Amino acid sequence: MADDLEAKAPSGPPSDPWRSLRRHTAARIALGRSGDALPTRHLLDFQLAHARARDAVHLDFDSAAMAASLPGMACVTVRSAASDRSTYLQYPDLGRRLNPDDLPLLRKGDYDAVFVLADGLSARAVHDHAAALLTATVELLPGWKIAPVVLAHQARVALGDGIASALGAALAVMLIGERPGLSAADSLGAYLTFGPRPGLQNADRNCISNIRPDGLAIPLAARKLAFLMAEARRLKLSGVGLKDDVPAELLGPEPVKAMPENTAMRKES
Amino acid sequence: MTFHQDIGGTRHTFADLKTLLAKASPERSGDHLAGLAASSAEERVAARLALADLPLTTFLREAVVPYEEDEVTRLIADTHDAQAFQPVASLTVGEFRDWLLSDAADSAALKNLAPGVTPEMAAAVSKLMRNQDLIAVARKARVVSAFRTTLGLPGRLGIRVQPNHPYDDAKGIAASLLDGLLYGCGDAVIGINPASDSIPTTIRLLDMLEEFRTRYDIPVQSCILAHVTNTMEAIRRGAPVDLTFQSVAGTEAANRSFGIDLEMLAEAHAATLALKRGTVGDNCMYFETGQGSALSADAHHGVDQQTIEARAYAVARQFKPLLVNTVVGFIGPEYLYDGKQILRAGLEDHFCGKLLGLPMGVDVCYTNHAEADQDDMDTLLTLLGVAGVNFVMGVPGADDIMLNYQSTSYHDALYIRSVLGLRPAPEFEQWLHKMSILDEAGRVRPALENAGGAGALLTYAEGAHHG
């Protein structure tokens, strides 16, 4: 899309003469000017990035399609106490509590871990990457008793605590859409909590952030997550006491690409 | 003390002063989240009618957060200047609005009044004011501060260059910094939010900016927006600290959640002042605030978010800052839901800060989950320019790639200076001319054809490295 915009507007004002500095940063530098303002193509490039972020925030979580994309895995769909997106955005606490009507869906068992796939602030991130991350992680956890996968609507991270505690799972792993930025609207976050129960704080969790093909790639994220899960089970803790210094040999040859992707607009023109 | 307002046979009752203030506040999501907002539009106006009749002296007798429990309340009460307050001492809140808008309240009168105004008085009167009132009065309340540049002068607008980078890379920071300088920005401060809030990172970035500043002899101040304890340690280790930064809030409990108290800020202020690095002034603190921070720390004591925000300015005021920046739309839609609420909050914060005598700037900004876009930012930026804001942010292309939110851009800085005829701080403006970044008409048109001036700046980025 951005490529198309660039191709269609070859006659706009030129970039600033220091455009070669763009190779040092993903920041929107040396864009050039139309008078004092942004050249049209950069104006529209920004609008496109913002539009994608806005769409990701407001996209409905398609839990039925999600369940269908996880063959062989039992799935349970639940809702938080936030009835719609506007309520969810204005009352974060409601997104942390389970809708009481859905509590009976969660049958108590004896599980090592539960994976909760939640829309968070970007259903797109979950649609695009959660199934792949879940499958890759579970493969690295032979012998674990994994609870049915829970698909959660209008969810915040702490919703996983109540879900895991209802299911009797020792570890909660929340795969949740992160707040979209302009450079990426499909970033997935993985939050791991040992001994989940309502009332825990962020300091009690570990987080792997920016999971997406152009950020932290999925195979790498899966190895990191499986390592943290094993360590949490061994040490019986999560949060600040659990260090995420994953041994390099576990991570393999794939380099970490933490840098936000450069859109075509920001390449040399 | 209970307050009543009778309207057409209906009696509206407000249990205490903080309830009255909360119900009178223009609608915003954060007050709904806290359960403090008016339950109807009529109740909101009823609260305003009752508030308008309230003598200003009420705020000297009755605290919204108990004196015994909160050091910010004690600071406000103990430093109140009764003599400065005299000109308005007999007024009600409603009469105070009338007086502020009158010709009697000129720049000199407002400057003299500032030490006599408490945050709660400022917040109260702002709740009776329309947006245009907030602009008209703030425009008269000029607050000048100085370090290596002089900020807040009439006809001037400062810009912070905010060259953040997701992993604090020297070349990445340098590239965004040069982009800003070549757009005539940086006179408020070159301020980096470090991705890693550690002491070695803080020192590494301070050394880098110091080397850059001295190499090109730029009249600017730099700041690494690390936690105050990290900056104090950097000072102890001899790092070149111009300004000490800290986020502050309007209650002791909220400040504790930031890991600070007034004593710590006083120590930091004294340590920074002792470095004597300013050339045209000695204002050496940089504070950031924002509505909603006390509620998010569960430290709001049942007080509405705008009143608590104004109390943060009392904290800032104690340490004679160079810059106070309300980061208005950063906190998210649960506190300020949409463009309308962000706009209102930005104008309120700027007005209250200026009335209290602070050098106010505003980070005109939003996140992607708020109901806001660039058009809303254009509106707020323009109104703040008219209101005489001391400084705003400059972020490349308005897209902060480290903090992941949208602020104002270097282009926005050109726009607002151009349409309102505002110029950079005088010391910095001279440097921009010397470096051939401003042309003879004072427009930003960097001349890059020679090895001196603007052209020389560009050679810096390639060689940028850490310390």
CSV table of N, CA, C and O in Angstrom, one decimal, chain B residues 74-129:
chain,number,residue,atom,x,y,z
B,74,ARG,N,0.0,20.3,52.9
B,74,ARG,CA,0.8,21.1,53.8
B,74,ARG,C,1.6,22.1,53.1
B,74,ARG,O,1.7,23.3,53.5
B,75,LEU,N,2.2,21.7,52.0
B,75,LEU,CA,3.0,22.6,51.2
B,75,LEU,C,2.1,23.8,50.7
B,75,LEU,O,2.5,25.0,50.8
B,76,ILE,N,0.9,23.5,50.2
B,76,ILE,CA,0.0,24.5,49.6
B,76,ILE,C,-0.4,25.5,50.8
B,76,ILE,O,-0.4,26.7,50.6
B,77,ALA,N,-0.8,24.9,51.9
B,77,ALA,CA,-1.3,25.8,53.0
B,77,ALA,C,-0.1,26.6,53.6
B,77,ALA,O,-0.3,27.8,53.8
B,78,ASP,N,1.0,26.0,53.8
B,78,ASP,CA,2.1,26.6,54.5
B,78,ASP,C,2.8,27.7,53.7
B,78,ASP,O,3.5,28.6,54.2
B,79,THR,N,2.7,27.6,52.3
B,79,THR,CA,3.4,28.5,51.5
B,79,THR,C,2.5,29.6,50.9
B,79,THR,O,2.9,30.4,50.1
B,80,HIS,N,1.2,29.6,51.3
B,80,HIS,CA,0.2,30.5,50.7
B,80,HIS,C,0.6,31.9,51.1
B,80,HIS,O,0.9,32.2,52.3
B,81,ASP,N,0.7,32.8,50.1
B,81,ASP,CA,1.1,34.2,50.4
B,81,ASP,C,-0.2,35.1,50.5
B,81,ASP,O,-0.8,35.5,49.5
B,82,ALA,N,-0.5,35.4,51.8
B,82,ALA,CA,-1.8,36.1,52.1
B,82,ALA,C,-1.8,37.5,51.5
B,82,ALA,O,-2.8,38.0,51.1
B,83,GLN,N,-0.6,38.1,51.4
B,83,GLN,CA,-0.5,39.5,50.9
B,83,GLN,C,-0.8,39.5,49.4
B,83,GLN,O,-1.6,40.3,48.9
B,84,ALA,N,-0.2,38.5,48.7
B,84,ALA,CA,-0.5,38.5,47.2
B,84,ALA,C,-1.9,38.2,47.0
B,84,ALA,O,-2.5,38.6,45.9
B,85,PHE,N,-2.6,37.5,47.9
B,85,PHE,CA,-4.0,37.1,47.7
B,85,PHE,C,-4.9,38.2,47.9
B,85,PHE,O,-6.1,38.2,47.4
B,86,GLN,N,-4.5,39.3,48.6
B,86,GLN,CA,-5.4,40.4,49.0
B,86,GLN,C,-6.3,41.0,47.9
B,86,GLN,O,-7.5,41.1,48.1
B,87,PRO,N,-5.8,41.2,46.7
B,87,PRO,CA,-6.6,41.8,45.7
B,87,PRO,C,-7.9,41.0,45.4
B,87,PRO,O,-8.9,41.6,44.9
B,88,VAL,N,-7.9,39.7,45.6
B,88,VAL,CA,-9.1,38.9,45.3
B,88,VAL,C,-9.7,38.2,46.6
B,88,VAL,O,-10.6,37.4,46.4
B,89,ALA,N,-9.2,38.6,47.7
B,89,ALA,CA,-9.5,38.0,49.0
B,89,ALA,C,-11.0,38.0,49.3
B,89,ALA,O,-11.6,37.1,49.9
B,90,SER,N,-11.7,39.1,48.8
B,90,SER,CA,-13.1,39.2,49.1
B,90,SER,C,-14.1,38.6,48.1
B,90,SER,O,-15.3,38.6,48.2
B,91,LEU,N,-13.5,38.0,47.0
B,91,LEU,CA,-14.3,37.5,45.9
B,91,LEU,C,-14.8,36.1,46.1
B,91,LEU,O,-14.2,35.3,46.8
B,92,THR,N,-15.9,35.8,45.4
B,92,THR,CA,-16.4,34.4,45.3
B,92,THR,C,-15.7,33.9,44.0
B,92,THR,O,-15.0,34.6,43.3
B,93,VAL,N,-15.9,32.6,43.9
B,93,VAL,CA,-15.2,31.9,42.7
B,93,VAL,C,-15.8,32.5,41.4
B,93,VAL,O,-15.0,32.8,40.4
B,94,GLY,N,-17.1,32.8,41.4
B,94,GLY,CA,-17.7,33.4,40.2
B,94,GLY,C,-17.1,34.8,39.9
B,94,GLY,O,-16.8,35.2,38.8
B,95,GLU,N,-17.0,35.6,41.0
B,95,GLU,CA,-16.5,36.9,40.9
B,95,GLU,C,-15.0,36.9,40.5
B,95,GLU,O,-14.5,37.8,39.8
B,96,PHE,N,-14.3,35.8,40.9
B,96,PHE,CA,-12.9,35.7,40.5
B,96,PHE,C,-12.8,35.5,39.0
B,96,PHE,O,-11.9,36.1,38.4
B,97,ARG,N,-13.7,34.7,38.4
B,97,ARG,CA,-13.7,34.6,37.0
B,97,ARG,C,-13.9,35.9,36.3
B,97,ARG,O,-13.1,36.3,35.4
B,98,ASP,N,-14.9,36.7,36.8
B,98,ASP,CA,-15.1,38.0,36.2
B,98,ASP,C,-13.9,38.9,36.3
B,98,ASP,O,-13.5,39.6,35.4
B,99,TRP,N,-13.2,38.9,37.5
B,99,TRP,CA,-12.0,39.7,37.7
B,99,TRP,C,-10.9,39.3,36.7
B,99,TRP,O,-10.2,40.1,36.1
B,100,LEU,N,-10.7,38.0,36.6
B,100,LEU,CA,-9.6,37.5,35.8
B,100,LEU,C,-9.8,37.9,34.3
B,100,LEU,O,-8.8,38.2,33.6
B,101,LEU,N,-11.0,38.0,33.9
B,101,LEU,CA,-11.3,38.4,32.5
B,101,LEU,C,-11.3,39.9,32.3
B,101,LEU,O,-11.2,40.4,31.2
B,102,SER,N,-11.3,40.7,33.4
B,102,SER,CA,-11.4,42.1,33.3
B,102,SER,C,-10.0,42.7,33.0
B,102,SER,O,-9.0,42.1,33.1
B,103,ASP,N,-10.1,44.0,32.6
B,103,ASP,CA,-8.9,44.7,32.3
B,103,ASP,C,-7.9,44.9,33.5
B,103,ASP,O,-6.7,45.1,33.3
B,104,ALA,N,-8.5,44.9,34.7
B,104,ALA,CA,-7.7,45.0,35.9
B,104,ALA,C,-6.7,43.9,36.0
B,104,ALA,O,-5.6,44.1,36.6
B,105,ALA,N,-7.1,42.7,35.5
B,105,ALA,CA,-6.2,41.6,35.6
B,105,ALA,C,-5.2,41.6,34.4
B,105,ALA,O,-5.3,40.8,33.5
B,106,ASP,N,-4.3,42.5,34.4
B,106,ASP,CA,-3.3,42.5,33.4
B,106,ASP,C,-2.1,41.7,33.8
B,106,ASP,O,-2.1,41.0,34.8
B,107,SER,N,-1.1,41.6,32.9
B,107,SER,CA,0.0,40.7,33.1
B,107,SER,C,0.7,40.9,34.5
B,107,SER,O,1.0,40.0,35.2
B,108,ALA,N,0.9,42.2,34.8
B,108,ALA,CA,1.6,42.5,36.1
B,108,ALA,C,0.7,42.1,37.3
B,108,ALA,O,1.2,41.5,38.2
B,109,ALA,N,-0.6,42.3,37.2
B,109,ALA,CA,-1.5,41.9,38.3
B,109,ALA,C,-1.5,40.4,38.5
B,109,ALA,O,-1.5,39.9,39.6
B,110,LEU,N,-1.5,39.7,37.4
B,110,LEU,CA,-1.6,38.2,37.4
B,110,LEU,C,-0.3,37.7,38.0
B,110,LEU,O,-0.2,36.7,38.8
B,111,LYS,N,0.9,38.3,37.6
B,111,LYS,CA,2.2,37.9,38.1
B,111,LYS,C,2.2,38.1,39.7
B,111,LYS,O,2.7,37.2,40.4
B,112,ASN,N,1.7,39.2,40.1
B,112,ASN,CA,1.8,39.5,41.6
B,112,ASN,C,0.8,38.6,42.3
B,112,ASN,O,1.0,38.2,43.5
B,113,LEU,N,-0.3,38.2,41.7
B,113,LEU,CA,-1.3,37.4,42.3
B,113,LEU,C,-0.9,35.9,42.5
B,113,LEU,O,-1.2,35.3,43.5
B,114,ALA,N,0.0,35.4,41.6
B,114,ALA,CA,0.3,34.0,41.5
B,114,ALA,C,0.6,33.3,42.9
B,114,ALA,O,0.0,32.3,43.2
B,115,PRO,N,1.4,33.9,43.7
B,115,PRO,CA,1.7,33.2,45.0
B,115,PRO,C,0.6,33.2,46.0
B,115,PRO,O,0.6,32.4,46.9
B,116,GLY,N,-0.5,34.0,45.7
B,116,GLY,CA,-1.7,34.0,46.5
B,116,GLY,C,-2.7,33.1,46.1
B,116,GLY,O,-3.8,32.9,46.7
B,117,VAL,N,-2.5,32.4,44.9
B,117,VAL,CA,-3.5,31.5,44.4
B,117,VAL,C,-3.2,30.1,44.8
B,117,VAL,O,-2.0,29.7,44.6
B,118,THR,N,-4.1,29.3,45.3
B,118,THR,CA,-3.9,27.9,45.5
B,118,THR,C,-4.4,27.1,44.4
B,118,THR,O,-5.2,27.6,43.6
B,119,PRO,N,-3.9,25.9,44.2
B,119,PRO,CA,-4.3,25.0,43.1
B,119,PRO,C,-5.8,24.8,43.1
B,119,PRO,O,-6.4,24.8,42.0
B,120,GLU,N,-6.4,24.7,44.3
B,120,GLU,CA,-7.8,24.4,44.3
B,120,GLU,C,-8.6,25.6,43.8
B,120,GLU,O,-9.7,25.5,43.2
B,121,MET,N,-8.1,26.9,44.1
B,121,MET,CA,-8.8,28.1,43.6
B,121,MET,C,-8.7,28.1,42.1
B,121,MET,O,-9.7,28.4,41.4
B,122,ALA,N,-7.5,27.8,41.6
B,122,ALA,CA,-7.3,27.8,40.1
B,122,ALA,C,-8.2,26.8,39.5
B,122,ALA,O,-8.9,27.0,38.4
B,123,ALA,N,-8.3,25.6,40.0
B,123,ALA,CA,-9.1,24.5,39.5
B,123,ALA,C,-10.6,24.9,39.5
B,123,ALA,O,-11.3,24.7,38.6
B,124,ALA,N,-11.0,25.5,40.7
B,124,ALA,CA,-12.4,25.9,40.9
B,124,ALA,C,-12.8,26.9,39.8
B,124,ALA,O,-13.8,26.7,39.1
B,125,VAL,N,-12.0,27.9,39.6
B,125,VAL,CA,-12.4,29.0,38.7
B,125,VAL,C,-12.4,28.4,37.3
B,125,VAL,O,-13.3,28.8,36.4
B,126,SER,N,-11.5,27.5,37.0
B,126,SER,CA,-11.4,27.0,35.6
B,126,SER,C,-12.7,26.2,35.3
B,126,SER,O,-13.1,26.2,34.1
B,127,LYS,N,-13.3,25.6,36.3
B,127,LYS,CA,-14.5,24.8,36.0
B,127,LYS,C,-15.7,25.7,35.6
B,127,LYS,O,-16.7,25.2,35.1
B,128,LEU,N,-15.6,27.0,35.9
B,128,LEU,CA,-16.6,28.0,35.5
B,128,LEU,C,-16.3,28.7,34.2
B,128,LEU,O,-17.0,29.5,33.7
B,129,MET,N,-15.1,28.3,33.6
B,129,MET,CA,-14.7,29.0,32.4
B,129,MET,C,-14.9,28.2,31.2
B,129,MET,O,-14.7,27.0,31.2
